[in-house]
mmCIF file of C-alpha atoms in Angstrom:
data_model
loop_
_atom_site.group_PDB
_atom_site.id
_atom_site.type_symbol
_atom_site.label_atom_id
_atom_site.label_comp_id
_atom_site.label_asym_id
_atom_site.label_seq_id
_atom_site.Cartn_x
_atom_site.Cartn_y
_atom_site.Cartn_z
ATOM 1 C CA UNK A 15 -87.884 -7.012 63.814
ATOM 2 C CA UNK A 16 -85.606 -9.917 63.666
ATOM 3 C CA UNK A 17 -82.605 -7.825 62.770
ATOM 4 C CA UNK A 18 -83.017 -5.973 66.080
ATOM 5 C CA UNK A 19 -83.735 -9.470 67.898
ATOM 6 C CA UNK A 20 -80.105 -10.373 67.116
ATOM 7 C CA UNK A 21 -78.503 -7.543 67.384
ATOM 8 C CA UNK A 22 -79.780 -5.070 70.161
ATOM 9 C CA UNK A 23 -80.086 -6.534 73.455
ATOM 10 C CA UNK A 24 -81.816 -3.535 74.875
ATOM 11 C CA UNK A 25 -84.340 -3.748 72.356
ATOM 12 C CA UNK A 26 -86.638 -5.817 73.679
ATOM 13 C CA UNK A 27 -86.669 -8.886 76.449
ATOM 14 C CA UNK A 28 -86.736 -11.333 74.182
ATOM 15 C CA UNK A 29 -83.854 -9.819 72.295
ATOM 16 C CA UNK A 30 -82.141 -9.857 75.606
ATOM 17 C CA UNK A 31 -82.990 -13.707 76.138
ATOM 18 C CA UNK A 32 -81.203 -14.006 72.363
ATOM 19 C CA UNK A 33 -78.239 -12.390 74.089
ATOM 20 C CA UNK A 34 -77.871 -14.818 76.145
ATOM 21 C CA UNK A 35 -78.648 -17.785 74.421
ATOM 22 C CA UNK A 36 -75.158 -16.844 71.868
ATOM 23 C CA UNK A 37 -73.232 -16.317 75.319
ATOM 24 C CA UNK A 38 -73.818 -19.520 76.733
ATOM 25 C CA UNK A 39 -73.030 -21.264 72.833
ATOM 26 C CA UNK A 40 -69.486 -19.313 73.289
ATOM 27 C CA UNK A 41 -68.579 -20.229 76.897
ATOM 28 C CA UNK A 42 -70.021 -23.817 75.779
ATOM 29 C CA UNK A 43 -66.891 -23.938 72.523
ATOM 30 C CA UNK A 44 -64.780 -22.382 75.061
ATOM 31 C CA UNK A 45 -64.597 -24.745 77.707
ATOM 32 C CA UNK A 46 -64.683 -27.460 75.014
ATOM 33 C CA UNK A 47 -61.440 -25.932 73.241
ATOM 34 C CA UNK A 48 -59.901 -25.764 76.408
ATOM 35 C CA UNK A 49 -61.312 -29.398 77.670
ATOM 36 C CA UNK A 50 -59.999 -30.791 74.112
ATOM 37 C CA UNK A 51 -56.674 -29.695 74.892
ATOM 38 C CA UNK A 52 -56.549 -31.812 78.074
ATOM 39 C CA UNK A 53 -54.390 -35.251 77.207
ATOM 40 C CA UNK A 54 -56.874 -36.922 78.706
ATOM 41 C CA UNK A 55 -58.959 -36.087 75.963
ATOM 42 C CA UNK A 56 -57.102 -36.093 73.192
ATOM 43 C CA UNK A 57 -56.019 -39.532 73.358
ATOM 44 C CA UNK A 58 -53.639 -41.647 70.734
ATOM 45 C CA UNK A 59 -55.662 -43.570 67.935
ATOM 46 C CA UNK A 60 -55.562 -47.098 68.625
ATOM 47 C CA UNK A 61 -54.767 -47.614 65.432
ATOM 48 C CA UNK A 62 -51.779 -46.424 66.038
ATOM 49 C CA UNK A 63 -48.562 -49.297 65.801
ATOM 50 C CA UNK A 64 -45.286 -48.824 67.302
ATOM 51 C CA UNK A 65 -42.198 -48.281 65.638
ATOM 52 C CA UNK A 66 -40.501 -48.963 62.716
ATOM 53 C CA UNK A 67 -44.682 -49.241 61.793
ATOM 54 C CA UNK A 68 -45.446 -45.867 63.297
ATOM 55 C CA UNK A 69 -46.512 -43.073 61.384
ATOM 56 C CA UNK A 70 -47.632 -39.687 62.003
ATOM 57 C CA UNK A 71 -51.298 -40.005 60.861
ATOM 58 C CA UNK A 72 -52.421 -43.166 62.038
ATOM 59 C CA UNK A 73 -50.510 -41.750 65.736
ATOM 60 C CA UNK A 74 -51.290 -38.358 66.116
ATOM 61 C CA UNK A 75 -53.713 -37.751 69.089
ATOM 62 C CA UNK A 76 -57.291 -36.873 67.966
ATOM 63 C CA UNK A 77 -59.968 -35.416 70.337
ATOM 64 C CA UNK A 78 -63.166 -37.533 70.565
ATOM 65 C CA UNK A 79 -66.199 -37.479 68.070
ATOM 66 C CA UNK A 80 -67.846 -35.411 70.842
ATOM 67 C CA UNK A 81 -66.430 -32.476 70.505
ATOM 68 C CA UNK A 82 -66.651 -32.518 66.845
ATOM 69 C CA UNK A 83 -70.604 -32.518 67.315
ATOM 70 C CA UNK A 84 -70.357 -29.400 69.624
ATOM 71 C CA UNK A 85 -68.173 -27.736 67.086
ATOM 72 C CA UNK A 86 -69.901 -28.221 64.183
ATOM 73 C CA UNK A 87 -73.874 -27.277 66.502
ATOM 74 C CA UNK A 88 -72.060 -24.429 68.144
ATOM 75 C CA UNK A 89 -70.857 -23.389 64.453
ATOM 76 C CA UNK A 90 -74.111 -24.097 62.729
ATOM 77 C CA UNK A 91 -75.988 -21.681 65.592
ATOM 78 C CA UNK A 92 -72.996 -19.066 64.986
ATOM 79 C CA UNK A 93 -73.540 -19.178 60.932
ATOM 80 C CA UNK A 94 -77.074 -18.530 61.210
ATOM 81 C CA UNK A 95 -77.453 -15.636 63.704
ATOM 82 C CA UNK A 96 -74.386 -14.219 61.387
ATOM 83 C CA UNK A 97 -76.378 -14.960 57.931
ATOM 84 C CA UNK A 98 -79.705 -13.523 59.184
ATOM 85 C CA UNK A 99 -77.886 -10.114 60.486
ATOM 86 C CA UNK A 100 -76.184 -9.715 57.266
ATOM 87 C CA UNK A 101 -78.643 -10.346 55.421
ATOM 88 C CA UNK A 102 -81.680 -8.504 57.100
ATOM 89 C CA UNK A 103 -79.338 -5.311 58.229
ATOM 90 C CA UNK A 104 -80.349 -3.374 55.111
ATOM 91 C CA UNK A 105 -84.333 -3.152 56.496
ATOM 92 C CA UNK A 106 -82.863 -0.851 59.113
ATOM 93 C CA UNK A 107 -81.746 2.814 59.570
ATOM 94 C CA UNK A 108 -78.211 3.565 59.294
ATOM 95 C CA UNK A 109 -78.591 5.241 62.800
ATOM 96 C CA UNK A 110 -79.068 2.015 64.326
ATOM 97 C CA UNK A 111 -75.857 0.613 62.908
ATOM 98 C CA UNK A 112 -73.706 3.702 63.813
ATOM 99 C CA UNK A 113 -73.324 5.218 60.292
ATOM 100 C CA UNK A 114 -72.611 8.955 60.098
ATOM 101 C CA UNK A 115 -74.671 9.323 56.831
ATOM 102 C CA UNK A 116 -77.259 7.445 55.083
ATOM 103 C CA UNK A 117 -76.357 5.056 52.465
ATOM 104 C CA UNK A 118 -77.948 2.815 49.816
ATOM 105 C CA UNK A 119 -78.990 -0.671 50.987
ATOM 106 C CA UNK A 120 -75.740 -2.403 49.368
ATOM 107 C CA UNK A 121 -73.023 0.129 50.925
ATOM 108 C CA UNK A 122 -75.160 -0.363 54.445
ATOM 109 C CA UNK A 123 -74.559 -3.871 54.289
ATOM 110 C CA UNK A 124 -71.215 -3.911 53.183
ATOM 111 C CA UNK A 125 -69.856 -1.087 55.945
ATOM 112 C CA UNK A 126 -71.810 -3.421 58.859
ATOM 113 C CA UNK A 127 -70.191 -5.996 57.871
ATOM 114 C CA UNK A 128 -67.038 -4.410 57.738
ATOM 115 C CA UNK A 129 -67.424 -3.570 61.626
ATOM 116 C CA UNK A 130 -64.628 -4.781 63.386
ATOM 117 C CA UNK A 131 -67.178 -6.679 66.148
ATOM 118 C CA UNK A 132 -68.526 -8.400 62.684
ATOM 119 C CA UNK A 133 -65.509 -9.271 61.345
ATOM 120 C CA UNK A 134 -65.075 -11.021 64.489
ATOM 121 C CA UNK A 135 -68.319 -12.924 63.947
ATOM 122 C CA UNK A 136 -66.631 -13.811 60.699
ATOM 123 C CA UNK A 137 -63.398 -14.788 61.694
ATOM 124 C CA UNK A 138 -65.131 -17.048 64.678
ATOM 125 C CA UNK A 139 -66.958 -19.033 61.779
ATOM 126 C CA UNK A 140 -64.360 -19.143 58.884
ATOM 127 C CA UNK A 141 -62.204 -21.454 60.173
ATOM 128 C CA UNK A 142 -64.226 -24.437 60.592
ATOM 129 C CA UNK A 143 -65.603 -24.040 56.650
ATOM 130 C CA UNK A 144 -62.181 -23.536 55.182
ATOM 131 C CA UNK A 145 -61.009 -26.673 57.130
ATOM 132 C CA UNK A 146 -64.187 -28.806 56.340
ATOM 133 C CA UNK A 147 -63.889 -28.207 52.626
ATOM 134 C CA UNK A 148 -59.809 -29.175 52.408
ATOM 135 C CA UNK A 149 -58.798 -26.564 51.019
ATOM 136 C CA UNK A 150 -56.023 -25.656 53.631
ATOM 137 C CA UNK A 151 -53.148 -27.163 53.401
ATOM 138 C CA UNK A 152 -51.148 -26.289 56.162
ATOM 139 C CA UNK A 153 -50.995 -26.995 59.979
ATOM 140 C CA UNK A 154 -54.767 -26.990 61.835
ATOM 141 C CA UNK A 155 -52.845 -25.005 64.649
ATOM 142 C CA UNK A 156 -53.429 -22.165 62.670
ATOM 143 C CA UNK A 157 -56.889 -22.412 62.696
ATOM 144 C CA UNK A 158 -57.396 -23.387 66.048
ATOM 145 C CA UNK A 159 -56.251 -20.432 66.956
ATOM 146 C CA UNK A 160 -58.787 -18.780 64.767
ATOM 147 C CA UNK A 161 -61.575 -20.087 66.899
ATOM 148 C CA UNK A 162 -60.349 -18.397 70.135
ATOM 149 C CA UNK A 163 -61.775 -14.784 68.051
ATOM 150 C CA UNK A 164 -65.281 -15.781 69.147
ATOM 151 C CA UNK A 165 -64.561 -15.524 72.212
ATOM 152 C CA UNK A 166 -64.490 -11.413 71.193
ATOM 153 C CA UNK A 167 -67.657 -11.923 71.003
ATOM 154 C CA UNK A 168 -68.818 -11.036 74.130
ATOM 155 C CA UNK A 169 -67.789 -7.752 73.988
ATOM 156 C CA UNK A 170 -71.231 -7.059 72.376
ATOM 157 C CA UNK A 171 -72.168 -6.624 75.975
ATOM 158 C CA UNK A 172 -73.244 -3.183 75.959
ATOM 159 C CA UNK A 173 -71.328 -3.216 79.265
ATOM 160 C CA UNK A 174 -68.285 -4.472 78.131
ATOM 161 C CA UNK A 175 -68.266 -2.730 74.811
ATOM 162 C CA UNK A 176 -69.049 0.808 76.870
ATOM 163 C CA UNK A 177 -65.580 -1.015 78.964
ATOM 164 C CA UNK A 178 -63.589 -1.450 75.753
ATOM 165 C CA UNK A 179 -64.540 2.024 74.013
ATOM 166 C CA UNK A 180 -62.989 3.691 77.065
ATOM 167 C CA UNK A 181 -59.721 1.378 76.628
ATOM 168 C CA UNK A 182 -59.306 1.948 73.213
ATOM 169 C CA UNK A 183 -60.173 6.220 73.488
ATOM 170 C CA UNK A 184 -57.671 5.735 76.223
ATOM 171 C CA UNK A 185 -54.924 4.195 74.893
ATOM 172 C CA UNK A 186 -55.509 6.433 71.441
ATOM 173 C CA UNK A 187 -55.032 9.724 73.494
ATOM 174 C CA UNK A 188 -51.660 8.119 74.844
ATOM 175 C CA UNK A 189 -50.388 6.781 72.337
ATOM 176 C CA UNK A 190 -48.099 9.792 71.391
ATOM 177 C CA UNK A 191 -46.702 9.793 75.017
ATOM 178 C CA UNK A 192 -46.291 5.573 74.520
ATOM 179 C CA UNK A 193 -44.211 5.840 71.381
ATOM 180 C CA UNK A 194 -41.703 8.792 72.921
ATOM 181 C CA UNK A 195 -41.422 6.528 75.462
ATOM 182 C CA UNK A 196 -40.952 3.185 73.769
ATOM 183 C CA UNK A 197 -38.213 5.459 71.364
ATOM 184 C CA UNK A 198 -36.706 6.382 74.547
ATOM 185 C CA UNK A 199 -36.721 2.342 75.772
ATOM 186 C CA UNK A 200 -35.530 1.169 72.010
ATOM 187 C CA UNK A 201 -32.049 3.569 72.921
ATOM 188 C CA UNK A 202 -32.002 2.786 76.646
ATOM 189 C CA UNK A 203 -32.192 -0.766 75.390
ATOM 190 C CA UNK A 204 -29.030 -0.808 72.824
ATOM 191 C CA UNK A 205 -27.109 1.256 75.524
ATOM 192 C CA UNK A 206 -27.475 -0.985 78.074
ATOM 193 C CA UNK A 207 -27.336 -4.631 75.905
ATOM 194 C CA UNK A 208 -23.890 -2.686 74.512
ATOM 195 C CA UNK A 209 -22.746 -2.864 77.745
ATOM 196 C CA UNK A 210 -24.063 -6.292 78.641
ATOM 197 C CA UNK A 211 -21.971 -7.668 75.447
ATOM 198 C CA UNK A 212 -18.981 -5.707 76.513
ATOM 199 C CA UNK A 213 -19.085 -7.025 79.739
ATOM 200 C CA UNK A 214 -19.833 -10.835 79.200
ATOM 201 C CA UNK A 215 -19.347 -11.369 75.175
ATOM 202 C CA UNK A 216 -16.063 -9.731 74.593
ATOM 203 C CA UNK A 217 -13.408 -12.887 76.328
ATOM 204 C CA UNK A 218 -12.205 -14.993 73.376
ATOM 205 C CA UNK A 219 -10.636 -18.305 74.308
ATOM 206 C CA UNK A 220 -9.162 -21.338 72.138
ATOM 207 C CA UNK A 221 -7.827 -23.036 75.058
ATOM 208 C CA UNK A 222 -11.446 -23.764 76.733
ATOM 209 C CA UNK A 223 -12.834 -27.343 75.854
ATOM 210 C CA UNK A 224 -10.963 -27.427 72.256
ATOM 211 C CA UNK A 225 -12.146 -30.877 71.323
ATOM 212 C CA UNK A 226 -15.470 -29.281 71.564
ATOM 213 C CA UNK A 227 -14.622 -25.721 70.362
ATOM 214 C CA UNK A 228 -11.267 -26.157 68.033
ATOM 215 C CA UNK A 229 -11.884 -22.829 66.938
ATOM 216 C CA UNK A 230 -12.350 -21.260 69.941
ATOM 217 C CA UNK A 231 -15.453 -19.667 71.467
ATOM 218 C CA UNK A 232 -16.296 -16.330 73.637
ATOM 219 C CA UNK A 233 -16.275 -17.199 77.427
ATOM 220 C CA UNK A 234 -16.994 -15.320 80.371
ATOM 221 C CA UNK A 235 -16.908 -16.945 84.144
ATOM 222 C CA UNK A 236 -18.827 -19.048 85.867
ATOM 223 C CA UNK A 237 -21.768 -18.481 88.559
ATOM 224 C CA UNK A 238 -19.316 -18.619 91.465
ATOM 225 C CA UNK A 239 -16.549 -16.994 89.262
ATOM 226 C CA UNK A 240 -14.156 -20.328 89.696
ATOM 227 C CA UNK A 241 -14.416 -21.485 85.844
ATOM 228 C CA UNK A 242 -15.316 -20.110 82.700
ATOM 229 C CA UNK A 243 -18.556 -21.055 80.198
ATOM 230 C CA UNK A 244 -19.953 -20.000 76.892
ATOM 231 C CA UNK A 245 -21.182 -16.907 76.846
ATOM 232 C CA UNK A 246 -24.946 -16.963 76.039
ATOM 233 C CA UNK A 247 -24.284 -13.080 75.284
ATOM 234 C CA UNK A 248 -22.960 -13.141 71.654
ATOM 235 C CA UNK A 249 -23.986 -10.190 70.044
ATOM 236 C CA UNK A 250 -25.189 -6.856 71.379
ATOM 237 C CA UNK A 251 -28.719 -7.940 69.333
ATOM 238 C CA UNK A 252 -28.741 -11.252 71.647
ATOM 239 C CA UNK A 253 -28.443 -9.236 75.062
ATOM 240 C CA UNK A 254 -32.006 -7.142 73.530
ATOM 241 C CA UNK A 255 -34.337 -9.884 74.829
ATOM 242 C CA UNK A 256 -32.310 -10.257 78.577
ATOM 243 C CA UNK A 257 -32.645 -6.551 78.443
ATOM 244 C CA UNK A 258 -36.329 -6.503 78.229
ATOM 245 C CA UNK A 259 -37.344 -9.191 80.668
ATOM 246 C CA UNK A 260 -34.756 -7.217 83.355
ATOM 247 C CA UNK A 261 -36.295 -3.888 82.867
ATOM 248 C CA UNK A 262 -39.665 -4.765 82.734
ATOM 249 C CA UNK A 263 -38.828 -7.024 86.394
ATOM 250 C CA UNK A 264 -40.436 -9.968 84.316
ATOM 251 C CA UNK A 265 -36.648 -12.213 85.097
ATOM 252 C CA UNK A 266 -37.085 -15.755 83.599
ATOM 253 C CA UNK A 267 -33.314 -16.256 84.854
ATOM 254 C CA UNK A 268 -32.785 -18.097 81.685
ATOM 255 C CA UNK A 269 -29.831 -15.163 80.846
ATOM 256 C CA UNK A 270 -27.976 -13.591 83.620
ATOM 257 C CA UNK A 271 -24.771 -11.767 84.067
ATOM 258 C CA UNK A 272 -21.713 -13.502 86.368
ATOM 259 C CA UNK A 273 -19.186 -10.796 85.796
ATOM 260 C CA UNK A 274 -18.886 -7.673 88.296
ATOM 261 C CA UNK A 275 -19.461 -5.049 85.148
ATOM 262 C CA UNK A 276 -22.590 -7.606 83.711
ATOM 263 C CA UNK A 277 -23.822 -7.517 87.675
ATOM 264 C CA UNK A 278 -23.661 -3.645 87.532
ATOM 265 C CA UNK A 279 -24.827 -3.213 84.213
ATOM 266 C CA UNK A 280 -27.670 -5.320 85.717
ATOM 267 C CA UNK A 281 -28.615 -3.018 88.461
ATOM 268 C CA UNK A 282 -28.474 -0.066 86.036
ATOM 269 C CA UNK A 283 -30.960 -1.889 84.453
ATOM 270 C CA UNK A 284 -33.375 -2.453 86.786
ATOM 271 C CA UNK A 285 -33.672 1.100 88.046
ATOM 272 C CA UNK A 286 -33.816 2.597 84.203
ATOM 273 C CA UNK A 287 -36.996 -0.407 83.637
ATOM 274 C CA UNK A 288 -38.824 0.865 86.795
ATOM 275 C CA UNK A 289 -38.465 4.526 85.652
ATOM 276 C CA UNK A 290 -39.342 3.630 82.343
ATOM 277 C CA UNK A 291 -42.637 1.738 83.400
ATOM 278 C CA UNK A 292 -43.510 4.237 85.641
ATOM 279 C CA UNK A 293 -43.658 6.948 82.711
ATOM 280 C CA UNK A 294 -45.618 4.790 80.808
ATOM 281 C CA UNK A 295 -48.017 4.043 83.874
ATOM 282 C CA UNK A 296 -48.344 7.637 84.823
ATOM 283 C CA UNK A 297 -48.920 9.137 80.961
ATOM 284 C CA UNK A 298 -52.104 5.697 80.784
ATOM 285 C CA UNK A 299 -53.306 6.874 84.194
ATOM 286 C CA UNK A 300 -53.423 10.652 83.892
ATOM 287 C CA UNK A 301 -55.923 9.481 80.331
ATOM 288 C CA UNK A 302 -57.691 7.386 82.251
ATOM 289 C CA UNK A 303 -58.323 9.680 84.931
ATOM 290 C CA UNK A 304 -60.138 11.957 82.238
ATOM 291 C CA UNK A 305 -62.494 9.317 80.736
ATOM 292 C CA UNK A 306 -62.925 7.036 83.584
ATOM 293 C CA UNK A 307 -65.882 9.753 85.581
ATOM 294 C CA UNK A 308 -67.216 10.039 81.861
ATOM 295 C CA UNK A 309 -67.747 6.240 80.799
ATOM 296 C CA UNK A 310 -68.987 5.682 85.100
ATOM 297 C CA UNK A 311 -71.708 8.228 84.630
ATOM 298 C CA UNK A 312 -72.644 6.327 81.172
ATOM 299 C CA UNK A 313 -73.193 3.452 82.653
ATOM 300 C CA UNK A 314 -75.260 4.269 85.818
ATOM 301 C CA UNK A 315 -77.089 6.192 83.197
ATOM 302 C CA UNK A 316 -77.612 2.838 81.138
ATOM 303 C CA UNK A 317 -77.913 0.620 84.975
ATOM 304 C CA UNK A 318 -80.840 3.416 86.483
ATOM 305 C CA UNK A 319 -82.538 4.570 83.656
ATOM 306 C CA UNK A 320 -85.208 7.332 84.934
#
């Protein structure tokens, strides 16, 4: 049955062989998005005229005709295994599609292709039609983004989707524990940016630099604590994003305290993000340690069949 060709690797070898074929036409647009992203490859017309000519069309770099033939092939192989599921999915049982109940041939189709793995499929095709036929409007980053979905695709790997299933039961039986604990973060977070403002955004000064600032601006001191700067800390709302990358020991450095209060306030931090992570790590790993022996024995069930 074809529908079972495309859709059930474990069906039959040749189904299997299908499998593989559609994983080697994703890794192919995958390493060709990522190749046409190079600036080696995506070169500047040279049709393109310097200025005052210039202009954004004639000048905006373009990837090369190639990849637009292993788009639109990759796309064309996509569209058809998609098509032929959608279309043939009604000539099997609703057991085979995962369907609690039996249904008429119409609502069968309609709930498979309302699968989220599906509406991948979909989503991995869309993008090139609605951008071939003009109708969008808007920027094509959009939709290159779009394409990056098919590479979801591969979860159809009964290995991977048997992977993901635990992930996903996993992070459903903690998600109670996750939200107490990201309420619990959301206050830590205002306590601690209060204190951060207090500390660093509080100094008002119309004598610093007036020809730039004739109004005056908040200060605080410098690195080495000999001068005084703009604060970058202006609201309690602007410390939220230096509290997040301190507590979660991410530190981009592009925020930091210079005062001995911000410096403290700082440390306080740290501690309160490794407490908090390690709540959050210990409430994932006490759900994973229920599921994990039950999705191992699965698959050396599905790896050694008797």
């Amino acid at each position: 049955m074809i529908f079972m060709l495309l859709s059930d690797p474990s069906s039959c070898r040749a189904a299997k062989t299908v499998s593989w074929f559609v994983t080697f036409v994703i890794l192919v647009t995958t390493v060709s998005m990522l190749l046409e992203s190079l600036p080696d490859f995506n070169p500047t017309p040279a049709a393109c005229k310097p200025w005052p000519e210039i202009t954004l069309e004639s000048c905006r770099p373009r990837p090369g005709d190639a990849f637009d033939y292993i788009e639109a092939v990759c796309i064309g192989i996509f569209t058809i295994e998609y098509v032929l599921r959608i279309l043939l999915v009604h000539t099997v049982s609703y057991r085979d599609i995962g369907l609690p109940a039996k249904v008429g041939p119409v609502t069968l189709t309609l709930k498979y292709a309302m699968q989220w793995l599906n509406l991948v499929d979909f989503l991995a095709i869309a993008p090139y039609y609605v951008s071939l036929s003009g109708l969008y409007q808007g920027s094509t980053g959009a939709l290159r983004v779009l394409r990056l979905v098919r590479v979801f695709r591969l979860l159809k790997s009964p290995k991977l989707r048997d992977g993901v299933d635990m992930i996903i039961s996993i992070v459903g039986e903690s998600l109670p524990g996750i939200l107490s604990v990201f309420s619990l973060t959301s206050i830590v977070c205002i306590l601690f940016s209060s204190c951060l403002w207090i500390a660093e955004g509080t100094d008002y000064s119309v004598t610093y630099q007036p020809q730039l600032y004739p109004r005056g601006v908040y200060v605080r001191p410098t690195k080495h604590g000999y001068g005084e700067e703009p604060t970058p800390f202006t609201s309690i709302s602007h410390c939220f994003w230096w509290f997040f990358v301190t507590a979660t020991t991410v530190g981009y450095g592009d925020e930091f305290p210079t005062t001995a209060l911000g410096r403290l306030t700082a440390v306080g931090t740290f501690y309160a993000g490794i407490v908090l992570v390690a709540i959050k790590l210990t409430i994932v790993g006490r759900a994973l340690k229920q599921s994990f022996p039950q999705w191992n024995g699965q698959v050396s069930s599905v790896s050694n069949p008797r």
